[in-house]
């Protein structure tokens, strides 16, 4: 199983998301695909090697809709999220894994109990898994990439648009759903900031689905974030959507991330 597999829990949980400066790129002259992918691979390496511990405010909105679009339920949870890049020595190599911990502050505007645990559909790992499992130097080979002629604007940034799909000849990307493991086969689009060649957005659908699921989609938006004196491109939002085969019920989950700060062990932030 690939170390950067996408993992889904309950509804979905994604494991595994850059920082470096490159010359500005003309928005009217898209670079060759190879150059863009090489830059993203460099960002992935820099991200893994230099990302410090951080805290932020996570606002999680979980919604369920009937097949005809009627909202059945909704819950908003606000948490303090701590992110740590864990580095371990194994057989002379450094292994990097990303760890998220949450302290729930409020649920639907009311103070949460100290031991409250979030349940239901949610994304865990948007900070590293999705980015690295697509754009690290090794993982890029698991996909077929197409640089489109389009130039689009994402949050006031001019972006190259790259379509991608899983390479059917490779079998390294997996995900788990309700305790079972599946080979991942997905397709989607990535928007890459033309000036910095950082990932601004990724949106994709899983095609190899469990029998109980008829539709599964993910989207993560990234933006530059200051952590101390350094700047990293980190998620500002993550969206997932899942539809049940049996009932047609649709689960939609939106994570919004704000108030990033470098973690020192003593920081306290308010939502």
PDB file of C-alpha atoms in Angstrom:
ATOM      1  CA  UNK A   1       0.000   0.000   0.000  1.00  0.00           C
ATOM      2  CA  UNK A   2       1.340   3.406  -0.909  1.00  0.00           C
ATOM      3  CA  UNK A   3       2.523   5.407   2.104  1.00  0.00           C
ATOM      4  CA  UNK A   4       0.512   8.346   0.821  1.00  0.00           C
ATOM      5  CA  UNK A   5      -2.722   6.487   0.214  1.00  0.00           C
ATOM      6  CA  UNK A   6      -5.968   8.387   0.432  1.00  0.00           C
ATOM      7  CA  UNK A   7      -7.924   7.013   3.366  1.00  0.00           C
ATOM      8  CA  UNK A   8     -11.633   7.434   4.031  1.00  0.00           C
ATOM      9  CA  UNK A   9     -13.253   6.751   7.392  1.00  0.00           C
ATOM     10  CA  UNK A  10     -16.995   6.583   8.114  1.00  0.00           C
ATOM     11  CA  UNK A  11     -17.841   8.723   5.128  1.00  0.00           C
ATOM     12  CA  UNK A  12     -14.444   9.916   4.142  1.00  0.00           C
ATOM     13  CA  UNK A  13     -11.123  10.732   5.700  1.00  0.00           C
ATOM     14  CA  UNK A  14      -8.244  11.801   3.522  1.00  0.00           C
ATOM     15  CA  UNK A  15      -4.753  11.140   4.701  1.00  0.00           C
ATOM     16  CA  UNK A  16      -2.090  12.884   3.482  1.00  0.00           C
ATOM     17  CA  UNK A  17      -1.198  18.656   1.421  1.00  0.00           C
ATOM     18  CA  UNK A  18       4.527  24.312  -0.016  1.00  0.00           C
ATOM     19  CA  UNK A  19       6.847  26.701   0.142  1.00  0.00           C
ATOM     20  CA  UNK A  20       9.554  28.044  -2.106  1.00  0.00           C
ATOM     21  CA  UNK A  21      10.062  30.985  -4.364  1.00  0.00           C
ATOM     22  CA  UNK A  22      10.333  30.748  -8.143  1.00  0.00           C
ATOM     23  CA  UNK A  23      10.558  33.414 -10.846  1.00  0.00           C
ATOM     24  CA  UNK A  24       7.271  35.002 -11.850  1.00  0.00           C
ATOM     25  CA  UNK A  25       5.482  33.453 -14.828  1.00  0.00           C
ATOM     26  CA  UNK A  26       3.612  35.419 -17.464  1.00  0.00           C
ATOM     27  CA  UNK A  27      -0.118  34.747 -17.189  1.00  0.00           C
ATOM     28  CA  UNK A  28      -0.392  34.927 -20.978  1.00  0.00           C
ATOM     29  CA  UNK A  29       2.304  32.287 -21.663  1.00  0.00           C
ATOM     30  CA  UNK A  30       1.562  28.997 -19.857  1.00  0.00           C
ATOM     31  CA  UNK A  31       4.693  26.959 -19.127  1.00  0.00           C
ATOM     32  CA  UNK A  32       5.243  23.460 -20.353  1.00  0.00           C
ATOM     33  CA  UNK A  33       3.578  20.749 -18.294  1.00  0.00           C
ATOM     34  CA  UNK A  34       6.907  19.201 -17.327  1.00  0.00           C
ATOM     35  CA  UNK A  35       8.135  22.471 -15.828  1.00  0.00           C
ATOM     36  CA  UNK A  36       4.971  22.963 -13.796  1.00  0.00           C
ATOM     37  CA  UNK A  37       5.019  19.399 -12.455  1.00  0.00           C
ATOM     38  CA  UNK A  38       8.721  19.692 -11.612  1.00  0.00           C
ATOM     39  CA  UNK A  39       8.023  22.868  -9.633  1.00  0.00           C
ATOM     40  CA  UNK A  40       5.167  21.192  -7.761  1.00  0.00           C
ATOM     41  CA  UNK A  41       7.452  18.272  -6.897  1.00  0.00           C
ATOM     42  CA  UNK A  42      10.000  20.724  -5.482  1.00  0.00           C
ATOM     43  CA  UNK A  43       7.267  22.382  -3.440  1.00  0.00           C
ATOM     44  CA  UNK A  44       6.209  18.987  -2.078  1.00  0.00           C
ATOM     45  CA  UNK A  45       9.761  18.211  -0.955  1.00  0.00           C
ATOM     46  CA  UNK A  46      10.145  21.653   0.619  1.00  0.00           C
ATOM     47  CA  UNK A  47       6.784  21.294   2.348  1.00  0.00           C
ATOM     48  CA  UNK A  48       7.682  17.973   3.947  1.00  0.00           C
ATOM     49  CA  UNK A  49      11.133  19.134   5.013  1.00  0.00           C
ATOM     50  CA  UNK A  50      10.300  22.546   6.467  1.00  0.00           C
ATOM     51  CA  UNK A  51       6.652  22.757   7.574  1.00  0.00           C
ATOM     52  CA  UNK A  52       6.615  23.667  11.299  1.00  0.00           C
ATOM     53  CA  UNK A  53       3.975  22.687  13.829  1.00  0.00           C
ATOM     54  CA  UNK A  54       0.975  25.007  13.633  1.00  0.00           C
ATOM     55  CA  UNK A  55      -2.475  25.678  15.042  1.00  0.00           C
ATOM     56  CA  UNK A  56      -5.545  27.078  13.323  1.00  0.00           C
ATOM     57  CA  UNK A  57      -9.295  27.396  13.713  1.00  0.00           C
ATOM     58  CA  UNK A  58     -11.303  24.773  11.834  1.00  0.00           C
ATOM     59  CA  UNK A  59     -14.991  25.363  11.127  1.00  0.00           C
ATOM     60  CA  UNK A  60     -16.619  22.111  10.051  1.00  0.00           C
ATOM     61  CA  UNK A  61     -20.067  22.158   8.428  1.00  0.00           C
ATOM     62  CA  UNK A  62     -21.699  18.731   7.994  1.00  0.00           C
ATOM     63  CA  UNK A  63     -24.913  18.559   5.976  1.00  0.00           C
ATOM     64  CA  UNK A  64     -27.202  15.794   4.731  1.00  0.00           C
ATOM     65  CA  UNK A  65     -29.672  16.175   1.857  1.00  0.00           C
ATOM     66  CA  UNK A  66     -32.339  13.938   0.380  1.00  0.00           C
ATOM     67  CA  UNK A  67     -32.041  12.870  -3.247  1.00  0.00           C
ATOM     68  CA  UNK A  68     -34.355  15.716  -4.292  1.00  0.00           C
ATOM     69  CA  UNK A  69     -32.225  18.311  -2.489  1.00  0.00           C
ATOM     70  CA  UNK A  70     -34.154  18.768   0.765  1.00  0.00           C
ATOM     71  CA  UNK A  71     -31.842  19.462   3.712  1.00  0.00           C
ATOM     72  CA  UNK A  72     -32.270  16.745   6.331  1.00  0.00           C
ATOM     73  CA  UNK A  73     -29.770  17.871   8.955  1.00  0.00           C
ATOM     74  CA  UNK A  74     -26.848  20.191   9.529  1.00  0.00           C
ATOM     75  CA  UNK A  75     -24.194  20.684  12.192  1.00  0.00           C
ATOM     76  CA  UNK A  76     -21.417  23.256  12.588  1.00  0.00           C
ATOM     77  CA  UNK A  77     -18.425  22.387  14.768  1.00  0.00           C
ATOM     78  CA  UNK A  78     -15.605  24.805  15.612  1.00  0.00           C
ATOM     79  CA  UNK A  79     -12.297  23.344  16.785  1.00  0.00           C
ATOM     80  CA  UNK A  80      -8.717  24.304  17.452  1.00  0.00           C
ATOM     81  CA  UNK A  81      -6.660  22.142  15.104  1.00  0.00           C
ATOM     82  CA  UNK A  82      -2.994  21.368  15.710  1.00  0.00           C
ATOM     83  CA  UNK A  83      -0.898  20.086  12.815  1.00  0.00           C
ATOM     84  CA  UNK A  84       2.478  18.396  13.237  1.00  0.00           C
ATOM     85  CA  UNK A  85       4.897  16.963  10.705  1.00  0.00           C
ATOM     86  CA  UNK A  86       6.202  13.840  12.475  1.00  0.00           C
ATOM     87  CA  UNK A  87       9.739  12.827  11.514  1.00  0.00           C
ATOM     88  CA  UNK A  88      10.974   9.316  12.352  1.00  0.00           C
ATOM     89  CA  UNK A  89      14.265   7.578  11.635  1.00  0.00           C
ATOM     90  CA  UNK A  90      13.857   4.106  10.143  1.00  0.00           C
ATOM     91  CA  UNK A  91      16.633   2.052   8.537  1.00  0.00           C
ATOM     92  CA  UNK A  92      18.731   5.129   8.005  1.00  0.00           C
ATOM     93  CA  UNK A  93      15.940   7.096   6.325  1.00  0.00           C
ATOM     94  CA  UNK A  94      13.663   9.845   7.611  1.00  0.00           C
ATOM     95  CA  UNK A  95       9.964   8.990   7.360  1.00  0.00           C
ATOM     96  CA  UNK A  96       7.519  11.898   7.404  1.00  0.00           C
ATOM     97  CA  UNK A  97       3.878  11.650   8.427  1.00  0.00           C
ATOM     98  CA  UNK A  98       1.402  14.419   9.151  1.00  0.00           C
ATOM     99  CA  UNK A  99      -0.661  14.340  12.342  1.00  0.00           C
ATOM    100  CA  UNK A 100      -3.816  16.334  13.068  1.00  0.00           C
ATOM    101  CA  UNK A 101      -5.355  16.734  16.521  1.00  0.00           C
ATOM    102  CA  UNK A 102      -8.507  18.662  17.356  1.00  0.00           C
ATOM    103  CA  UNK A 103      -9.935  20.283  20.445  1.00  0.00           C
ATOM    104  CA  UNK A 104     -13.636  20.925  19.849  1.00  0.00           C
ATOM    105  CA  UNK A 105     -14.762  24.312  21.159  1.00  0.00           C
ATOM    106  CA  UNK A 106     -18.392  24.664  20.058  1.00  0.00           C
ATOM    107  CA  UNK A 107     -21.129  22.622  18.383  1.00  0.00           C
ATOM    108  CA  UNK A 108     -23.887  24.645  16.723  1.00  0.00           C
ATOM    109  CA  UNK A 109     -22.768  27.670  18.718  1.00  0.00           C
ATOM    110  CA  UNK A 110     -22.860  25.941  22.110  1.00  0.00           C
ATOM    111  CA  UNK A 111     -19.790  25.119  24.183  1.00  0.00           C
ATOM    112  CA  UNK A 112     -18.728  21.509  23.699  1.00  0.00           C
ATOM    113  CA  UNK A 113     -17.874  19.089  26.479  1.00  0.00           C
ATOM    114  CA  UNK A 114     -14.159  18.551  26.999  1.00  0.00           C
ATOM    115  CA  UNK A 115     -14.368  14.952  25.743  1.00  0.00           C
ATOM    116  CA  UNK A 116     -16.563  15.678  22.702  1.00  0.00           C
ATOM    117  CA  UNK A 117     -15.511  13.789  19.566  1.00  0.00           C
ATOM    118  CA  UNK A 118     -16.564  14.722  16.040  1.00  0.00           C
ATOM    119  CA  UNK A 119     -18.438  11.958  14.207  1.00  0.00           C
ATOM    120  CA  UNK A 120     -19.895  11.606  10.726  1.00  0.00           C
ATOM    121  CA  UNK A 121     -18.437  12.556   7.377  1.00  0.00           C
ATOM    122  CA  UNK A 122     -15.262  14.623   7.460  1.00  0.00           C
ATOM    123  CA  UNK A 123     -11.872  15.036   5.832  1.00  0.00           C
ATOM    124  CA  UNK A 124      -8.731  14.324   7.827  1.00  0.00           C
ATOM    125  CA  UNK A 125      -5.453  14.950   6.085  1.00  0.00           C
ATOM    126  CA  UNK A 126      -6.252  17.768   3.652  1.00  0.00           C
ATOM    127  CA  UNK A 127      -3.073  19.491   4.827  1.00  0.00           C
ATOM    128  CA  UNK A 128      -0.719  16.982   3.259  1.00  0.00           C
ATOM    129  CA  UNK A 129      -2.255  13.793   1.849  1.00  0.00           C
ATOM    130  CA  UNK A 130      -4.036  15.140  -1.200  1.00  0.00           C
ATOM    131  CA  UNK A 131      -1.202  17.415  -2.254  1.00  0.00           C
ATOM    132  CA  UNK A 132       1.583  14.892  -1.734  1.00  0.00           C
ATOM    133  CA  UNK A 133      -0.262  11.879  -3.155  1.00  0.00           C
ATOM    134  CA  UNK A 134      -0.640  13.741  -6.442  1.00  0.00           C
ATOM    135  CA  UNK A 135       2.392  15.995  -6.754  1.00  0.00           C
ATOM    136  CA  UNK A 136       5.363  14.434  -4.986  1.00  0.00           C
ATOM    137  CA  UNK A 137       7.977  13.341  -7.495  1.00  0.00           C
ATOM    138  CA  UNK A 138       7.216   9.660  -6.975  1.00  0.00           C
ATOM    139  CA  UNK A 139       3.429   9.942  -6.936  1.00  0.00           C
ATOM    140  CA  UNK A 140       3.115  12.074 -10.078  1.00  0.00           C
ATOM    141  CA  UNK A 141       3.854   8.912 -12.066  1.00  0.00           C
ATOM    142  CA  UNK A 142       0.545   7.413 -10.928  1.00  0.00           C
ATOM    143  CA  UNK A 143      -1.423   9.872 -13.090  1.00  0.00           C
ATOM    144  CA  UNK A 144      -1.782  11.025 -16.677  1.00  0.00           C
ATOM    145  CA  UNK A 145      -1.510  14.827 -16.908  1.00  0.00           C
ATOM    146  CA  UNK A 146      -2.841  17.247 -19.539  1.00  0.00           C
ATOM    147  CA  UNK A 147      -2.054  20.969 -19.509  1.00  0.00           C
ATOM    148  CA  UNK A 148      -5.124  22.718 -20.922  1.00  0.00           C
ATOM    149  CA  UNK A 149      -4.968  26.039 -22.815  1.00  0.00           C
ATOM    150  CA  UNK A 150      -7.254  27.620 -20.238  1.00  0.00           C
ATOM    151  CA  UNK A 151      -6.187  30.319 -17.786  1.00  0.00           C
ATOM    152  CA  UNK A 152      -8.572  30.794 -14.852  1.00  0.00           C
ATOM    153  CA  UNK A 153      -8.751  33.020 -11.773  1.00  0.00           C
ATOM    154  CA  UNK A 154      -8.830  31.449  -8.301  1.00  0.00           C
ATOM    155  CA  UNK A 155      -9.119  33.945  -5.417  1.00  0.00           C
ATOM    156  CA  UNK A 156      -7.705  36.750  -7.594  1.00  0.00           C
ATOM    157  CA  UNK A 157      -4.756  34.622  -8.746  1.00  0.00           C
ATOM    158  CA  UNK A 158      -4.156  33.696 -12.374  1.00  0.00           C
ATOM    159  CA  UNK A 159      -3.864  29.924 -12.661  1.00  0.00           C
ATOM    160  CA  UNK A 160      -2.842  27.279 -15.166  1.00  0.00           C
ATOM    161  CA  UNK A 161      -5.416  24.486 -15.472  1.00  0.00           C
ATOM    162  CA  UNK A 162      -4.245  20.856 -15.542  1.00  0.00           C
ATOM    163  CA  UNK A 163      -6.543  17.875 -16.032  1.00  0.00           C
ATOM    164  CA  UNK A 164      -5.470  14.484 -14.683  1.00  0.00           C
ATOM    165  CA  UNK A 165      -6.638  10.914 -14.275  1.00  0.00           C
ATOM    166  CA  UNK A 166      -5.264   7.767 -12.688  1.00  0.00           C
ATOM    167  CA  UNK A 167      -2.904   5.746 -14.865  1.00  0.00           C
ATOM    168  CA  UNK A 168      -4.647   2.389 -15.263  1.00  0.00           C
ATOM    169  CA  UNK A 169      -1.271   0.665 -15.529  1.00  0.00           C
ATOM    170  CA  UNK A 170      -0.223   1.651 -12.017  1.00  0.00           C
ATOM    171  CA  UNK A 171      -1.649   0.380  -8.734  1.00  0.00           C
ATOM    172  CA  UNK A 172      -0.075   2.394  -5.919  1.00  0.00           C
ATOM    173  CA  UNK A 173      -2.896   4.672  -4.756  1.00  0.00           C
ATOM    174  CA  UNK A 174      -5.459   3.209  -2.353  1.00  0.00           C
ATOM    175  CA  UNK A 175      -8.228   4.410  -0.064  1.00  0.00           C
ATOM    176  CA  UNK A 176     -10.180   2.819   2.775  1.00  0.00           C
ATOM    177  CA  UNK A 177     -13.924   3.097   3.236  1.00  0.00           C
ATOM    178  CA  UNK A 178     -15.805   1.677   6.219  1.00  0.00           C
ATOM    179  CA  UNK A 179     -12.894  -0.585   7.087  1.00  0.00           C
ATOM    180  CA  UNK A 180     -12.237  -1.882   3.565  1.00  0.00           C
ATOM    181  CA  UNK A 181      -9.419  -0.975   1.191  1.00  0.00           C
ATOM    182  CA  UNK A 182      -9.991  -0.030  -2.448  1.00  0.00           C
ATOM    183  CA  UNK A 183      -7.703   0.744  -5.346  1.00  0.00           C
ATOM    184  CA  UNK A 184      -8.137   4.436  -6.132  1.00  0.00           C
ATOM    185  CA  UNK A 185      -9.095   5.379  -9.670  1.00  0.00           C
ATOM    186  CA  UNK A 186      -9.979   9.032  -9.996  1.00  0.00           C
ATOM    187  CA  UNK A 187      -9.915  11.994 -12.333  1.00  0.00           C
ATOM    188  CA  UNK A 188     -10.022  15.714 -11.822  1.00  0.00           C
ATOM    189  CA  UNK A 189      -8.464  19.129 -12.310  1.00  0.00           C
ATOM    190  CA  UNK A 190      -5.680  21.086 -10.626  1.00  0.00           C
ATOM    191  CA  UNK A 191      -5.298  24.869 -10.707  1.00  0.00           C
ATOM    192  CA  UNK A 192      -1.692  26.052 -10.346  1.00  0.00           C
ATOM    193  CA  UNK A 193      -0.837  29.662  -9.515  1.00  0.00           C
ATOM    194  CA  UNK A 194       0.984  31.040 -12.575  1.00  0.00           C
ATOM    195  CA  UNK A 195       3.267  33.325 -10.558  1.00  0.00           C
ATOM    196  CA  UNK A 196       4.539  30.903  -7.911  1.00  0.00           C
ATOM    197  CA  UNK A 197       3.598  27.528  -9.452  1.00  0.00           C
ATOM    198  CA  UNK A 198       1.950  26.589  -6.167  1.00  0.00           C
ATOM    199  CA  UNK A 199      -1.205  24.463  -6.066  1.00  0.00           C
ATOM    200  CA  UNK A 200      -4.216  26.768  -5.651  1.00  0.00           C
ATOM    201  CA  UNK A 201      -7.008  24.195  -5.987  1.00  0.00           C
ATOM    202  CA  UNK A 202      -7.544  20.518  -6.698  1.00  0.00           C
ATOM    203  CA  UNK A 203     -10.924  18.944  -7.494  1.00  0.00           C
ATOM    204  CA  UNK A 204     -11.456  15.268  -8.308  1.00  0.00           C
ATOM    205  CA  UNK A 205     -13.941  12.390  -8.326  1.00  0.00           C
ATOM    206  CA  UNK A 206     -13.282   8.830  -7.218  1.00  0.00           C
ATOM    207  CA  UNK A 207     -14.358   6.385  -9.937  1.00  0.00           C
ATOM    208  CA  UNK A 208     -13.707   3.018  -8.259  1.00  0.00           C
ATOM    209  CA  UNK A 209     -16.483   3.184  -5.687  1.00  0.00           C
ATOM    210  CA  UNK A 210     -17.801   0.853  -2.967  1.00  0.00           C
ATOM    211  CA  UNK A 211     -21.169  -0.697  -3.831  1.00  0.00           C
ATOM    212  CA  UNK A 212     -22.864   1.467  -1.204  1.00  0.00           C
ATOM    213  CA  UNK A 213     -21.637   4.716  -2.796  1.00  0.00           C
ATOM    214  CA  UNK A 214     -22.720   6.142  -6.152  1.00  0.00           C
ATOM    215  CA  UNK A 215     -20.708   9.386  -6.119  1.00  0.00           C
ATOM    216  CA  UNK A 216     -17.629  10.661  -4.275  1.00  0.00           C
ATOM    217  CA  UNK A 217     -15.931  14.014  -4.838  1.00  0.00           C
ATOM    218  CA  UNK A 218     -13.224  16.102  -3.140  1.00  0.00           C
ATOM    219  CA  UNK A 219     -12.011  19.685  -3.473  1.00  0.00           C
ATOM    220  CA  UNK A 220      -9.296  21.541  -1.554  1.00  0.00           C
ATOM    221  CA  UNK A 221      -8.373  25.221  -1.928  1.00  0.00           C
ATOM    222  CA  UNK A 222      -4.918  26.449  -0.879  1.00  0.00           C
ATOM    223  CA  UNK A 223      -3.525  29.921  -0.171  1.00  0.00           C
ATOM    224  CA  UNK A 224      -0.275  31.420   1.165  1.00  0.00           C
ATOM    225  CA  UNK A 225      -0.153  31.437   4.970  1.00  0.00           C
ATOM    226  CA  UNK A 226       2.473  33.065   7.194  1.00  0.00           C
ATOM    227  CA  UNK A 227       3.861  30.814   9.930  1.00  0.00           C
ATOM    228  CA  UNK A 228       6.440  32.853  11.779  1.00  0.00           C
ATOM    229  CA  UNK A 229       8.794  34.339   9.208  1.00  0.00           C
ATOM    230  CA  UNK A 230       8.045  31.771   6.489  1.00  0.00           C
ATOM    231  CA  UNK A 231       5.169  31.408   4.029  1.00  0.00           C
ATOM    232  CA  UNK A 232       3.495  28.090   3.217  1.00  0.00           C
ATOM    233  CA  UNK A 233       0.588  27.279   0.929  1.00  0.00           C
ATOM    234  CA  UNK A 234      -1.949  25.576   3.197  1.00  0.00           C
ATOM    235  CA  UNK A 235      -5.636  24.670   2.889  1.00  0.00           C
ATOM    236  CA  UNK A 236      -8.163  27.439   3.433  1.00  0.00           C
ATOM    237  CA  UNK A 237     -11.094  25.150   2.664  1.00  0.00           C
ATOM    238  CA  UNK A 238     -11.840  21.504   1.908  1.00  0.00           C
ATOM    239  CA  UNK A 239     -15.082  20.147   0.483  1.00  0.00           C
ATOM    240  CA  UNK A 240     -16.317  16.584   0.101  1.00  0.00           C
ATOM    241  CA  UNK A 241     -19.544  15.122  -1.249  1.00  0.00           C
ATOM    242  CA  UNK A 242     -20.785  11.543  -1.041  1.00  0.00           C
ATOM    243  CA  UNK A 243     -24.029   9.975  -2.270  1.00  0.00           C
ATOM    244  CA  UNK A 244     -25.528   6.727  -0.989  1.00  0.00           C
ATOM    245  CA  UNK A 245     -26.464   4.111  -3.585  1.00  0.00           C
ATOM    246  CA  UNK A 246     -29.372   2.727  -1.550  1.00  0.00           C
ATOM    247  CA  UNK A 247     -31.083   5.890  -0.303  1.00  0.00           C
ATOM    248  CA  UNK A 248     -29.736   8.556  -2.633  1.00  0.00           C
ATOM    249  CA  UNK A 249     -28.907  10.645   0.441  1.00  0.00           C
ATOM    250  CA  UNK A 250     -26.127  13.164  -0.142  1.00  0.00           C
ATOM    251  CA  UNK A 251     -23.558  14.044   2.526  1.00  0.00           C
ATOM    252  CA  UNK A 252     -21.718  17.344   2.083  1.00  0.00           C
ATOM    253  CA  UNK A 253     -18.871  18.428   4.308  1.00  0.00           C
ATOM    254  CA  UNK A 254     -17.062  21.760   4.260  1.00  0.00           C
ATOM    255  CA  UNK A 255     -13.963  22.537   6.328  1.00  0.00           C
ATOM    256  CA  UNK A 256     -12.855  26.165   6.568  1.00  0.00           C
ATOM    257  CA  UNK A 257      -9.446  26.947   8.091  1.00  0.00           C
ATOM    258  CA  UNK A 258      -8.463  30.333   9.526  1.00  0.00           C
ATOM    259  CA  UNK A 259      -6.235  32.112  12.048  1.00  0.00           C
ATOM    260  CA  UNK A 260      -3.119  30.044  11.350  1.00  0.00           C
ATOM    261  CA  UNK A 261      -0.253  30.452  13.816  1.00  0.00           C
ATOM    262  CA  UNK A 262       3.032  28.685  14.321  1.00  0.00           C
ATOM    263  CA  UNK A 263       2.686  26.340  17.297  1.00  0.00           C
ATOM    264  CA  UNK A 264       5.031  26.924  20.213  1.00  0.00           C
ATOM    265  CA  UNK A 265       3.310  24.733  22.806  1.00  0.00           C
ATOM    266  CA  UNK A 266       1.807  27.725  24.576  1.00  0.00           C
ATOM    267  CA  UNK A 267      -0.350  29.394  21.921  1.00  0.00           C
ATOM    268  CA  UNK A 268      -4.041  29.846  22.599  1.00  0.00           C
ATOM    269  CA  UNK A 269      -6.283  31.051  19.798  1.00  0.00           C
ATOM    270  CA  UNK A 270      -9.941  31.966  19.764  1.00  0.00           C
ATOM    271  CA  UNK A 271     -12.470  31.176  17.088  1.00  0.00           C
TER     272      UNK A 271
END
